[in-house]
Coordinates of C-alpha atoms and ligand atoms in Angstrom, one line a residue:
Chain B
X1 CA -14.9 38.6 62.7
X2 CA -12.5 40.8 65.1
X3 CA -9.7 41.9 62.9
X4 CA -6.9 43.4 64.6
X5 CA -3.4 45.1 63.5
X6 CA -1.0 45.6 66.0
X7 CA -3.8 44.8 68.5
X8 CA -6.0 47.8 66.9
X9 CA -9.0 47.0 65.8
X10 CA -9.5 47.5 62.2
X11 CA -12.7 49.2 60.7
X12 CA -13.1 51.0 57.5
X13 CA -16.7 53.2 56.3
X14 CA -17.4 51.7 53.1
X15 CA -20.4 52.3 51.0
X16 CA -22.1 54.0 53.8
X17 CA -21.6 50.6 57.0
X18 CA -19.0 50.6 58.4
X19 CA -16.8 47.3 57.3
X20 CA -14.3 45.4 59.3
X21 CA -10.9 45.1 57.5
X22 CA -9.4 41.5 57.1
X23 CA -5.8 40.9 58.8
X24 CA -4.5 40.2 55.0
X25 CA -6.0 43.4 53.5
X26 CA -3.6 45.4 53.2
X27 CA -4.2 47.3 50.0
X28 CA -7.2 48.2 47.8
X29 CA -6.5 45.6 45.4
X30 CA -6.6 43.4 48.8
X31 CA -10.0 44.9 49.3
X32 CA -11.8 44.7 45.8
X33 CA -10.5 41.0 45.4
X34 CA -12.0 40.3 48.9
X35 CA -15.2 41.7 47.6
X36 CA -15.2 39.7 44.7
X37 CA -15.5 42.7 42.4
X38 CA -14.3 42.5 39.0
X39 CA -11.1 45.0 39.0
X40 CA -12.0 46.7 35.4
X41 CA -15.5 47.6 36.1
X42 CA -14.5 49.8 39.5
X43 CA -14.8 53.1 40.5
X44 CA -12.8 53.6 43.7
X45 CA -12.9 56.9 46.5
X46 CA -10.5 57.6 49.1
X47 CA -11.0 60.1 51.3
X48 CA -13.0 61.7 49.0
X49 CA -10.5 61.0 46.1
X50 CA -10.6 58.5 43.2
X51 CA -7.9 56.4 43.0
X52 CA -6.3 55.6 40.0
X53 CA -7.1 52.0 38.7
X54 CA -3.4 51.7 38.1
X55 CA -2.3 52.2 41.7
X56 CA -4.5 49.6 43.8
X57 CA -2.2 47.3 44.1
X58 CA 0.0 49.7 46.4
X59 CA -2.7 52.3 47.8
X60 CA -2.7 51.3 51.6
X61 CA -6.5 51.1 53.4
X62 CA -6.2 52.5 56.8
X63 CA -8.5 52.1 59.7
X64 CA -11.3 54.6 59.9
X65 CA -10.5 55.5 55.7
X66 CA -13.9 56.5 54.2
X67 CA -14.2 54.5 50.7
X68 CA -16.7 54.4 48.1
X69 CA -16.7 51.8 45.5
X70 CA -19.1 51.8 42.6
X71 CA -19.1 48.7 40.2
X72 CA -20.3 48.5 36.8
X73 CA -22.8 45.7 35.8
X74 CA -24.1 45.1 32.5
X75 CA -27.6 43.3 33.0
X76 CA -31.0 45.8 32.9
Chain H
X1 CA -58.1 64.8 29.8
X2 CA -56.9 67.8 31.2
X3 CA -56.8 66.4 34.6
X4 CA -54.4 63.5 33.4
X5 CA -50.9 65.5 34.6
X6 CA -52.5 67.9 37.4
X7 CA -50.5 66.3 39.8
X8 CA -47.4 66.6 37.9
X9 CA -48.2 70.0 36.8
X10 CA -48.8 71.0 40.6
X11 CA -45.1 70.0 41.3
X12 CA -43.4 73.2 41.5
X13 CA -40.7 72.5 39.6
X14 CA -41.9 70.8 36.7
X15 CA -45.1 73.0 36.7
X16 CA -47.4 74.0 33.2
X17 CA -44.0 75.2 31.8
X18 CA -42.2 71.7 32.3
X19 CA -45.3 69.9 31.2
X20 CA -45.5 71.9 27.9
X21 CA -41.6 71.2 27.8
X22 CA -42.0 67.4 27.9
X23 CA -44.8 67.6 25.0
X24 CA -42.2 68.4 23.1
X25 CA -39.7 66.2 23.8
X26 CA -38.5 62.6 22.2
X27 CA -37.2 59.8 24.3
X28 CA -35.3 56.8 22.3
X29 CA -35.6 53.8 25.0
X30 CA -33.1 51.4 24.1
X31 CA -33.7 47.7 25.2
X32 CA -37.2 46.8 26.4
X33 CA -36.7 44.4 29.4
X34 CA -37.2 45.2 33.2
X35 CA -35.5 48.1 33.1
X36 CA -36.8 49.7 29.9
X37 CA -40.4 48.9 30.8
X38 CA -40.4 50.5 33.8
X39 CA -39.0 53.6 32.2
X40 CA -41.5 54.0 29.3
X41 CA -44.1 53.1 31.5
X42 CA -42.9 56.1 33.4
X43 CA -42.2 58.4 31.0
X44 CA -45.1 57.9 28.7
X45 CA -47.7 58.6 31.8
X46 CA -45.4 61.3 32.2
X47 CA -46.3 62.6 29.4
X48 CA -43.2 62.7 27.1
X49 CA -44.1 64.0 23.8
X50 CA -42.5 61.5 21.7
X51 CA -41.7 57.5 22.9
X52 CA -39.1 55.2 20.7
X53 CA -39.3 51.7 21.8
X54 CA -35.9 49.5 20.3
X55 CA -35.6 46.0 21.6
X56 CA -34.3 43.1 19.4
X57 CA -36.0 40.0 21.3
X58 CA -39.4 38.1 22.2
X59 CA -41.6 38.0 25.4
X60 CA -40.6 35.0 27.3
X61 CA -42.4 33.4 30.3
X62 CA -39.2 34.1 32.4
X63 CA -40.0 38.0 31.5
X64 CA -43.2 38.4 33.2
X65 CA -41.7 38.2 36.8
X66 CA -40.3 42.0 36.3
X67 CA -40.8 43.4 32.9
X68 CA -44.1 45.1 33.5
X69 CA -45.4 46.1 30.6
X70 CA -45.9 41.9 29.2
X71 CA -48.9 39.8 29.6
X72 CA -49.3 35.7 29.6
X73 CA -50.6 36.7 25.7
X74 CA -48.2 38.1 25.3
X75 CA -45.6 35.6 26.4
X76 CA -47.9 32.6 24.5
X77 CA -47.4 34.6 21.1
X78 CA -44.2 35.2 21.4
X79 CA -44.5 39.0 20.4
X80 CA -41.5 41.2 20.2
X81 CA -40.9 43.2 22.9
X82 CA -41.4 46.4 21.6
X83 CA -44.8 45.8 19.5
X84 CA -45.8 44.1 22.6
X85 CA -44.6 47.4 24.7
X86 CA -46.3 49.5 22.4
X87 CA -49.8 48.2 22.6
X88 CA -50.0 48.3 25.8
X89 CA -48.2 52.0 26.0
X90 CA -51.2 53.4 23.9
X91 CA -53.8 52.3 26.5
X92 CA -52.0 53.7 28.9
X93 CA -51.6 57.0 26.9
X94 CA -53.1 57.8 23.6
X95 CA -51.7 61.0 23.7
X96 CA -48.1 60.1 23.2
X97 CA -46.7 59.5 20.0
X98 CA -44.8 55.6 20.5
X99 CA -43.3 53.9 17.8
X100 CA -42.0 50.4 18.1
X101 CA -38.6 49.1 16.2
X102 CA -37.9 45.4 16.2
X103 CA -34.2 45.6 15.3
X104 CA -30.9 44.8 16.9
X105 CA -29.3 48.4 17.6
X106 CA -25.8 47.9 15.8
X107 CA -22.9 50.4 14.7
X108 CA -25.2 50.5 10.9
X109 CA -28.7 51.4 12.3
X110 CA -28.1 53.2 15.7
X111 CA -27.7 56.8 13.9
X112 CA -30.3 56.6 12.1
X113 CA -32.5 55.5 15.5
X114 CA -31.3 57.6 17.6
X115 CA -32.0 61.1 15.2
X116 CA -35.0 62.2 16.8
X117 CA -33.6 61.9 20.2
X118 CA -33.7 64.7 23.1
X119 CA -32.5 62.1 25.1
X120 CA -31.3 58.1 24.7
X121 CA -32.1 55.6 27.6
X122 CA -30.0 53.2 28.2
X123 CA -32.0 49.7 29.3
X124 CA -29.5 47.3 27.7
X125 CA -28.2 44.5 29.0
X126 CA -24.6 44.3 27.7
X127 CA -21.0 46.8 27.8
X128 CA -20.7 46.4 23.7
X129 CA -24.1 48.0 22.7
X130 CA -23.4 50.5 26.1
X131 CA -20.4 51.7 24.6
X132 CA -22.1 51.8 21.0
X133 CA -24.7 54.5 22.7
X134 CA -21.6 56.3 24.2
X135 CA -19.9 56.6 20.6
X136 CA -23.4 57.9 19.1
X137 CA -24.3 60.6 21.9
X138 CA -21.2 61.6 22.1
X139 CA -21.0 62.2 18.1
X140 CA -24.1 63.5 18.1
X141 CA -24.0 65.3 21.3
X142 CA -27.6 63.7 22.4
X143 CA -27.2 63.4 26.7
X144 CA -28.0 59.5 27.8
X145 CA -28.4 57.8 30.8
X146 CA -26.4 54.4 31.6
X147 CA -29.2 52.2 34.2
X148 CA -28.1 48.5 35.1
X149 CA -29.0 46.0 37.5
X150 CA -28.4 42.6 38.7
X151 CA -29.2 40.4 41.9
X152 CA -30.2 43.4 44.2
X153 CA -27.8 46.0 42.8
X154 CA -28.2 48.6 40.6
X155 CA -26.1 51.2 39.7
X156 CA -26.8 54.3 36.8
X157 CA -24.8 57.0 35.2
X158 CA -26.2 60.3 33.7
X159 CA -24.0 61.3 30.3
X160 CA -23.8 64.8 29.1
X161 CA -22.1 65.6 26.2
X162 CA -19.2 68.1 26.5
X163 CA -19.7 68.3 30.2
X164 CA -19.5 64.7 32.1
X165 CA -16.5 62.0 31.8
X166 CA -18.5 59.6 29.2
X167 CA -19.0 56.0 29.4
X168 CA -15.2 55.4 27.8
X169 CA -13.5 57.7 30.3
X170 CA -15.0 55.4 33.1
X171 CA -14.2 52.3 31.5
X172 CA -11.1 52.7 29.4
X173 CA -12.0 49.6 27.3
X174 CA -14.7 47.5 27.0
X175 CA -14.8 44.8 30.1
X176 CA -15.9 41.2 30.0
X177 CA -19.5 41.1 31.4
X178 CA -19.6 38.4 34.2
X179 CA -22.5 38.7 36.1
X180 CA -26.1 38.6 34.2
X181 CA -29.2 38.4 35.4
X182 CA -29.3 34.7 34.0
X183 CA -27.1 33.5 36.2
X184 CA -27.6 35.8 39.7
X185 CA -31.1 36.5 39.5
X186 CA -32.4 39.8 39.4
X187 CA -35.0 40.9 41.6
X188 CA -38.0 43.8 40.7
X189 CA -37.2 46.8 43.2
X190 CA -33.8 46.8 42.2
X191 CA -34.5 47.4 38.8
X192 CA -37.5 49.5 39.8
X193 CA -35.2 52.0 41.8
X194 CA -32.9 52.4 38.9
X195 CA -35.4 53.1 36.6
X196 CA -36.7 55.7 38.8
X197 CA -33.4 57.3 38.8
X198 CA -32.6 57.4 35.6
X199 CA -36.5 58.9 34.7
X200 CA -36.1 61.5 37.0
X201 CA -32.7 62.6 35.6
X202 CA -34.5 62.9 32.4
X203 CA -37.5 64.4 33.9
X204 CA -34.9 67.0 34.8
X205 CA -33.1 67.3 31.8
X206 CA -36.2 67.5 29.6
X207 CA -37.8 70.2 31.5
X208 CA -34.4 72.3 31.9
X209 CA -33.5 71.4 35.3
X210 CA -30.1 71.0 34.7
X211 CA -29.1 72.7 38.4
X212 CA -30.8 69.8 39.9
X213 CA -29.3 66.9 38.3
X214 CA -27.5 64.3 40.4
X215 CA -24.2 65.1 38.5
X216 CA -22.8 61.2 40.7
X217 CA -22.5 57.7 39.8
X218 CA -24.6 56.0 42.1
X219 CA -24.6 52.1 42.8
X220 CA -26.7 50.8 45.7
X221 CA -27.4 47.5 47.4
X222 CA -31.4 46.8 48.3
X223 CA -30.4 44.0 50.1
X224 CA -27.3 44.5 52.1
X225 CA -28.2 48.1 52.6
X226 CA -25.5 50.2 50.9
X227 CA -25.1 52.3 48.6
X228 CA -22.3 54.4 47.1
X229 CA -21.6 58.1 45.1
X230 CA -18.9 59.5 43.2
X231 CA -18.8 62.3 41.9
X232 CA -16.4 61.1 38.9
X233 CA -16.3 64.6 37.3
X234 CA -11.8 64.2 37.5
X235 CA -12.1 61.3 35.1
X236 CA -12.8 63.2 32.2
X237 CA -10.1 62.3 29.7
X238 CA -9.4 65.2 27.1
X239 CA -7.7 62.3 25.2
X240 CA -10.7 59.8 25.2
X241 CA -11.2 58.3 21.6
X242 CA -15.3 58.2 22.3
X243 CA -15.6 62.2 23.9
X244 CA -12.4 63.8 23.4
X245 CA -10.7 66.3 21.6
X246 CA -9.9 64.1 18.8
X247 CA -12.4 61.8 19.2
X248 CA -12.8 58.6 16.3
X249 CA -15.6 56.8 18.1
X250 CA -14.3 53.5 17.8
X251 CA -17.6 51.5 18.8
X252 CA -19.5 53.0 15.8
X253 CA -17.1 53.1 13.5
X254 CA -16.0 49.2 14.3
X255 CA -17.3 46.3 12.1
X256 CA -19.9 44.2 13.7
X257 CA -19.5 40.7 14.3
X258 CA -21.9 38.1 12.7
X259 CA -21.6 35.2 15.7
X260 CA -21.8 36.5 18.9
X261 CA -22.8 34.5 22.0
X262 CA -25.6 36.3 24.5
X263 CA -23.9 36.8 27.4
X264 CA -25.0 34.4 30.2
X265 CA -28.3 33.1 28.0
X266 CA -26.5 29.5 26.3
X267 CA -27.5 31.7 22.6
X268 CA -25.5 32.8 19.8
X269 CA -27.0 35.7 18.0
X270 CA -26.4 35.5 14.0
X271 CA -26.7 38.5 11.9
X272 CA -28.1 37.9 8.8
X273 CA -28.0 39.7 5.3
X274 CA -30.9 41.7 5.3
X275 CA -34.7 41.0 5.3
X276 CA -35.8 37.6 5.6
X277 CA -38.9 36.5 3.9
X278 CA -40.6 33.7 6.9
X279 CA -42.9 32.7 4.8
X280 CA -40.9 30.9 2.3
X281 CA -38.7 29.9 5.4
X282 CA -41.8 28.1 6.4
X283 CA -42.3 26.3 3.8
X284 CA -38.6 25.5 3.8
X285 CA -38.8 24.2 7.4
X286 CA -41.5 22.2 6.5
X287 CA -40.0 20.4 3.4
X288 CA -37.9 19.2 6.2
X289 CA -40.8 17.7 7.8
X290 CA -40.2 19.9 10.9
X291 CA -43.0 22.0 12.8
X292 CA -42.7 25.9 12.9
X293 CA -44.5 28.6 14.4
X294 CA -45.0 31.9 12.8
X295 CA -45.9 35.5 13.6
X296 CA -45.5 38.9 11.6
X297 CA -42.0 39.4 13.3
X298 CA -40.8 36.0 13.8
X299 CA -40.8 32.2 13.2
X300 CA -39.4 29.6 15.5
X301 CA -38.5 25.9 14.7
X302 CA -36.6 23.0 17.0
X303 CA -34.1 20.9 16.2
X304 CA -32.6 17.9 18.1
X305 CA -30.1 20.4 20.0
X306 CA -31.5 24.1 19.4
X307 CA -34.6 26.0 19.2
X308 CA -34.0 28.4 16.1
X309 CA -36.4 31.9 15.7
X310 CA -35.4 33.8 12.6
X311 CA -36.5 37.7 12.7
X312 CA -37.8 39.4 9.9
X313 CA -35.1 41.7 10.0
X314 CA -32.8 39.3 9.0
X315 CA -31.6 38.2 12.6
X316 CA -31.5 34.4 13.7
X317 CA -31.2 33.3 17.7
X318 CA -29.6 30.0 17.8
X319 CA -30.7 28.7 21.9
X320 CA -29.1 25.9 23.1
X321 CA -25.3 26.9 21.7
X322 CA -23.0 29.1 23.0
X323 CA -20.1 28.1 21.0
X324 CA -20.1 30.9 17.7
X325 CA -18.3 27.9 15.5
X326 CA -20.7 25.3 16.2
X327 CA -23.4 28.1 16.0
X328 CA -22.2 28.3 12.2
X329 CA -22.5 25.0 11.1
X330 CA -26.3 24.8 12.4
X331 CA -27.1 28.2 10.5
X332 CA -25.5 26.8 7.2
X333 CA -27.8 24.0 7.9
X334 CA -31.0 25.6 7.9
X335 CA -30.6 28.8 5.7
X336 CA -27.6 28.3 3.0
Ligands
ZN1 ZN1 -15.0 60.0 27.2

């Protein structure tokens, strides 16, 4: 899928593999629902920083941001 | 017999002095399926002094595909986990002291289970009973070690008291669990890489290796390759009601429910008032003119719509209903 914004292409680092970014994610929120994670259960880095779980919906991804998400699942 | 930890003993930094440490030492493993087989298996060829096994349920057949401690027999008899876990523990090593609880770990019992503890692992399969083990390490300032796993991902936490963000500074609250491993599969090496995670953090903590903890949450992906650490050290809430300041421990000090659907397994698990006495249950079933099969721990009848097993304890799993109400009406059925 070649994504593009303003005819750059769009690539974030997540989880270690690099990850090409959707023309309609704009936002970490964006990003989690695309992922089909469950929004109460994350853990979300930055740029090296955690992000609040109350600011998702209007924290910005940027091409070539470095992002780790952790989920938490229940089953063992 | 002195041979059995050479190679343990020749890793420098456990070494004699770690081995004598972890003679010493008592790990409470709560929850006996994949992942809390593969951990006392681990930890009792390790060579852990003192082994608690705590798991509420039966061997099934669907078990045996990754929970490695259960036979066919075992599965056929419909043992509990944890006498089942046990048996087979000793032959692996007589040398550690295991002892096996058949009980459902609950705000009322989990103090008193967890007493002995060095260290609490976590092998559970739900958030409620996670955050319960928060509330009681926290209280009782025992470190623990969150493992869980589902499809191909696993993900684990290490929890020290005073010192790491807890369970509740993560979460916040306790979320609605949507994926299980009844309904996205699970398969072994997931659940065979967190357990080796979280053994080695307590290999470390048990032997005073505190320098070399992992000090992350950690979630990887055997399938699609990733995996993920934070180091989540900034969430810790002086404020939290499970670890702060002014802490209340709200899981533990909450009232249990007595209806409460297994996530994801089409069961409602009734708490019952005390001891039951299955032999007089037997012949109760049988006035009915309905077939039973008994055990020391359990008995199990059918119904047109559920299979029914009654515990000893006092427990009841009603399969085949996961609505609570409904779930009612059958247990005033069968034991009112
Ligand atoms: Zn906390």
């Amino acid at each position: 899928m070649q994504t593009t914004r303003g005819g750059e292409y769009m690539q974030i680092r997540l989880n270690g593999k690099d990850y090409p970014l959707a023309e309609q994610t704009k936002t970490l929120h964006d990003l989690i629902q695309q992922l089909n994670i469950d929004e109460e259960v994350v853990i979300i880095e930055q740029n090296h920083q955690i992000i609040d779980r109350s600011r998702y919906m209007d924290t910005n991804v940027q091409s070539g941001d470095v992002v780790e998400i952790v989920h938490f699942v229940g089953g063992g | 017999m002195t041979d059995r930890y050479s190679r343990q003993i020749r890793f420098r930094p456990i070494g004699q002095d770690g081995q004598d440490q972890l003679a010493e030492r008592c790990v409470v493993i709560i929850g006996l399926g994949a992942l809390g087989t593969a951990s006392a298996e681990q930890l009792v060829r390790a060579g852990v002094g003192q082994v608690t096994l705590i798991d509420r349920d039966y061997v099934e057949w669907s078990n045996l595909q990754r929970q490695q401690l259960y036979t066919e027999r075992d599965a056929r008899e419909r043992l509990p986990k944890a006498v089942a876990a046990k048996q087979r523990l000793c032959e692996v090593n007589s040398t550690v002291t295991i002892e096996a609880i058949v009980e459902d770990v609950t705000a009322t019992n989990i103090e008193r289970l967890v007493a002995q503890a060095d260290l609490i692992m976590d092998a559970t399969d739900n958030f409620a009973i996670r955050m319960l083990i928060n509330d009681v390490a926290a209280k009782r300032e025992i470190p623990w070690i969150y493992g869980a796993c589902v499809a191909s991902y696993g993900m684990t936490y290490t929890v020290l008291p005073k010192e790491t963000p807890c369970l509740h500074c993560l979460l916040n609250h306790l979320p609605q669990q949507q994926d299980t491993c009844d309904t996205r599969g699970i398969i072994s090496p997931a659940v065979q890489l967190v357990a080796s995670h979280q053994v080695t953090e307590t290999l470390k903590l048990l032997t005073g290796a505190k320098a070399a903890l992992r000090r992350t949450l950690l979630s990887f992906d055997l399938w699609t390759n990733q995996q993920s650490q934070i180091d989540v050290t900034s969430l810790k809430q002086a404020a939290c009601p499970s670890c702060g300041d002014a802490a209340v421990y709200p899981y533990l000090n909450g009232t249990p429910l007595q209806f409460v659907t297994l996530c994801g397994r089409d069961t409602v698990q009734v708490r019952g008032e005390g001891k039951r006495d299955l032999v007089r249950l037997e012949n109760e079933i049988r006035a009915r003119g309905m077939k039973s099969q008994r055990n020391p721990y359990l008995l199990m009848f059918e119904t047109e719509q559920h299979r029914i097993v009654a515990f000893a304890d006092g427990r009841i799993l009603i399969h085949g209903e996961a609505d609570p109400e409904q779930a009612k009406q059958t247990y005033a059925t069968y034991f009112k």
